[in-house]
Amino acid sequence: RKNLDEIKRMSTGIGIEWITPIGPLQLVFAKPLNDKKGDDTNSFEFNLGTRF
């Protein structure tokens, strides 16, 4: 079992959601603040449609 400090991560970013005729469009831009080697650090996310 890992210590919480070893797995804790923080990031900052902004998200925009726009309701289009074909469904909600969401754009998210983020930047990790304390990433570690081996982390998956995607900085852009694009979603079209609703979440379940």
PDB file of C-alpha atoms in Angstrom:
ATOM      1  CA  ARG A   1       0.000   0.000   0.000  1.00  0.00           C
ATOM      2  CA  LYS A   2       1.416   3.363  -1.041  1.00  0.00           C
ATOM      3  CA  ASN A   3       1.689   6.429   1.137  1.00  0.00           C
ATOM      4  CA  LEU A   4      -0.822   9.148   0.133  1.00  0.00           C
ATOM      5  CA  ASP A   5       2.013  11.648  -0.458  1.00  0.00           C
ATOM      6  CA  GLU A   6       3.539   9.295  -3.057  1.00  0.00           C
ATOM      7  CA  ILE A   7       0.378   9.127  -5.185  1.00  0.00           C
ATOM      8  CA  LYS A   8      -1.038  12.639  -4.633  1.00  0.00           C
ATOM      9  CA  ARG A   9      -0.939  14.838  -7.746  1.00  0.00           C
ATOM     10  CA  MET A  10      -2.152  18.386  -8.475  1.00  0.00           C
ATOM     11  CA  SER A  11      -2.971  20.217 -11.683  1.00  0.00           C
ATOM     12  CA  THR A  12      -4.474  23.458 -12.879  1.00  0.00           C
ATOM     13  CA  GLY A  13      -6.468  24.198 -15.985  1.00  0.00           C
ATOM     14  CA  ILE A  14      -9.549  25.545 -17.672  1.00  0.00           C
ATOM     15  CA  GLY A  15     -12.532  23.924 -19.333  1.00  0.00           C
ATOM     16  CA  ILE A  16     -15.056  25.225 -21.846  1.00  0.00           C
ATOM     17  CA  GLU A  17     -18.413  23.599 -22.553  1.00  0.00           C
ATOM     18  CA  TRP A  18     -20.520  24.613 -25.527  1.00  0.00           C
ATOM     19  CA  ILE A  19     -23.969  23.219 -26.349  1.00  0.00           C
ATOM     20  CA  THR A  20     -23.988  22.500 -30.112  1.00  0.00           C
ATOM     21  CA  PRO A  21     -26.835  21.148 -32.278  1.00  0.00           C
ATOM     22  CA  ILE A  22     -25.173  17.696 -32.289  1.00  0.00           C
ATOM     23  CA  GLY A  23     -24.511  17.634 -28.531  1.00  0.00           C
ATOM     24  CA  PRO A  24     -22.364  19.207 -25.838  1.00  0.00           C
ATOM     25  CA  LEU A  25     -18.770  19.960 -26.835  1.00  0.00           C
ATOM     26  CA  GLN A  26     -16.178  20.154 -24.066  1.00  0.00           C
ATOM     27  CA  LEU A  27     -12.559  21.336 -24.344  1.00  0.00           C
ATOM     28  CA  VAL A  28     -10.236  21.024 -21.342  1.00  0.00           C
ATOM     29  CA  PHE A  29      -6.688  22.365 -21.079  1.00  0.00           C
ATOM     30  CA  ALA A  30      -4.638  21.335 -18.032  1.00  0.00           C
ATOM     31  CA  LYS A  31      -1.084  21.514 -16.716  1.00  0.00           C
ATOM     32  CA  PRO A  32       0.314  19.218 -14.026  1.00  0.00           C
ATOM     33  CA  LEU A  33       1.869  21.031 -11.065  1.00  0.00           C
ATOM     34  CA  ASN A  34       3.748  18.159  -9.420  1.00  0.00           C
ATOM     35  CA  ASP A  35       4.013  15.368 -11.980  1.00  0.00           C
ATOM     36  CA  LYS A  36       6.373  12.454 -11.446  1.00  0.00           C
ATOM     37  CA  LYS A  37       8.381  10.429 -13.944  1.00  0.00           C
ATOM     38  CA  GLY A  38       6.088   7.895 -15.619  1.00  0.00           C
ATOM     39  CA  ASP A  39       2.849   9.868 -15.106  1.00  0.00           C
ATOM     40  CA  ASP A  40       0.419  10.151 -18.025  1.00  0.00           C
ATOM     41  CA  THR A  41       0.227  13.953 -18.375  1.00  0.00           C
ATOM     42  CA  ASN A  42      -2.237  14.743 -21.149  1.00  0.00           C
ATOM     43  CA  SER A  43      -2.681  18.509 -21.385  1.00  0.00           C
ATOM     44  CA  PHE A  44      -5.690  18.631 -23.736  1.00  0.00           C
ATOM     45  CA  GLU A  45      -8.994  16.741 -23.712  1.00  0.00           C
ATOM     46  CA  PHE A  46     -11.840  16.904 -26.234  1.00  0.00           C
ATOM     47  CA  ASN A  47     -15.310  15.442 -25.564  1.00  0.00           C
ATOM     48  CA  LEU A  48     -18.408  15.437 -27.735  1.00  0.00           C
ATOM     49  CA  GLY A  49     -21.607  14.149 -26.157  1.00  0.00           C
ATOM     50  CA  THR A  50     -22.966  13.647 -22.660  1.00  0.00           C
ATOM     51  CA  ARG A  51     -21.437  11.783 -19.736  1.00  0.00           C
ATOM     52  CA  PHE A  52     -23.205   8.864 -18.089  1.00  0.00           C
TER      53      PHE A  52
END
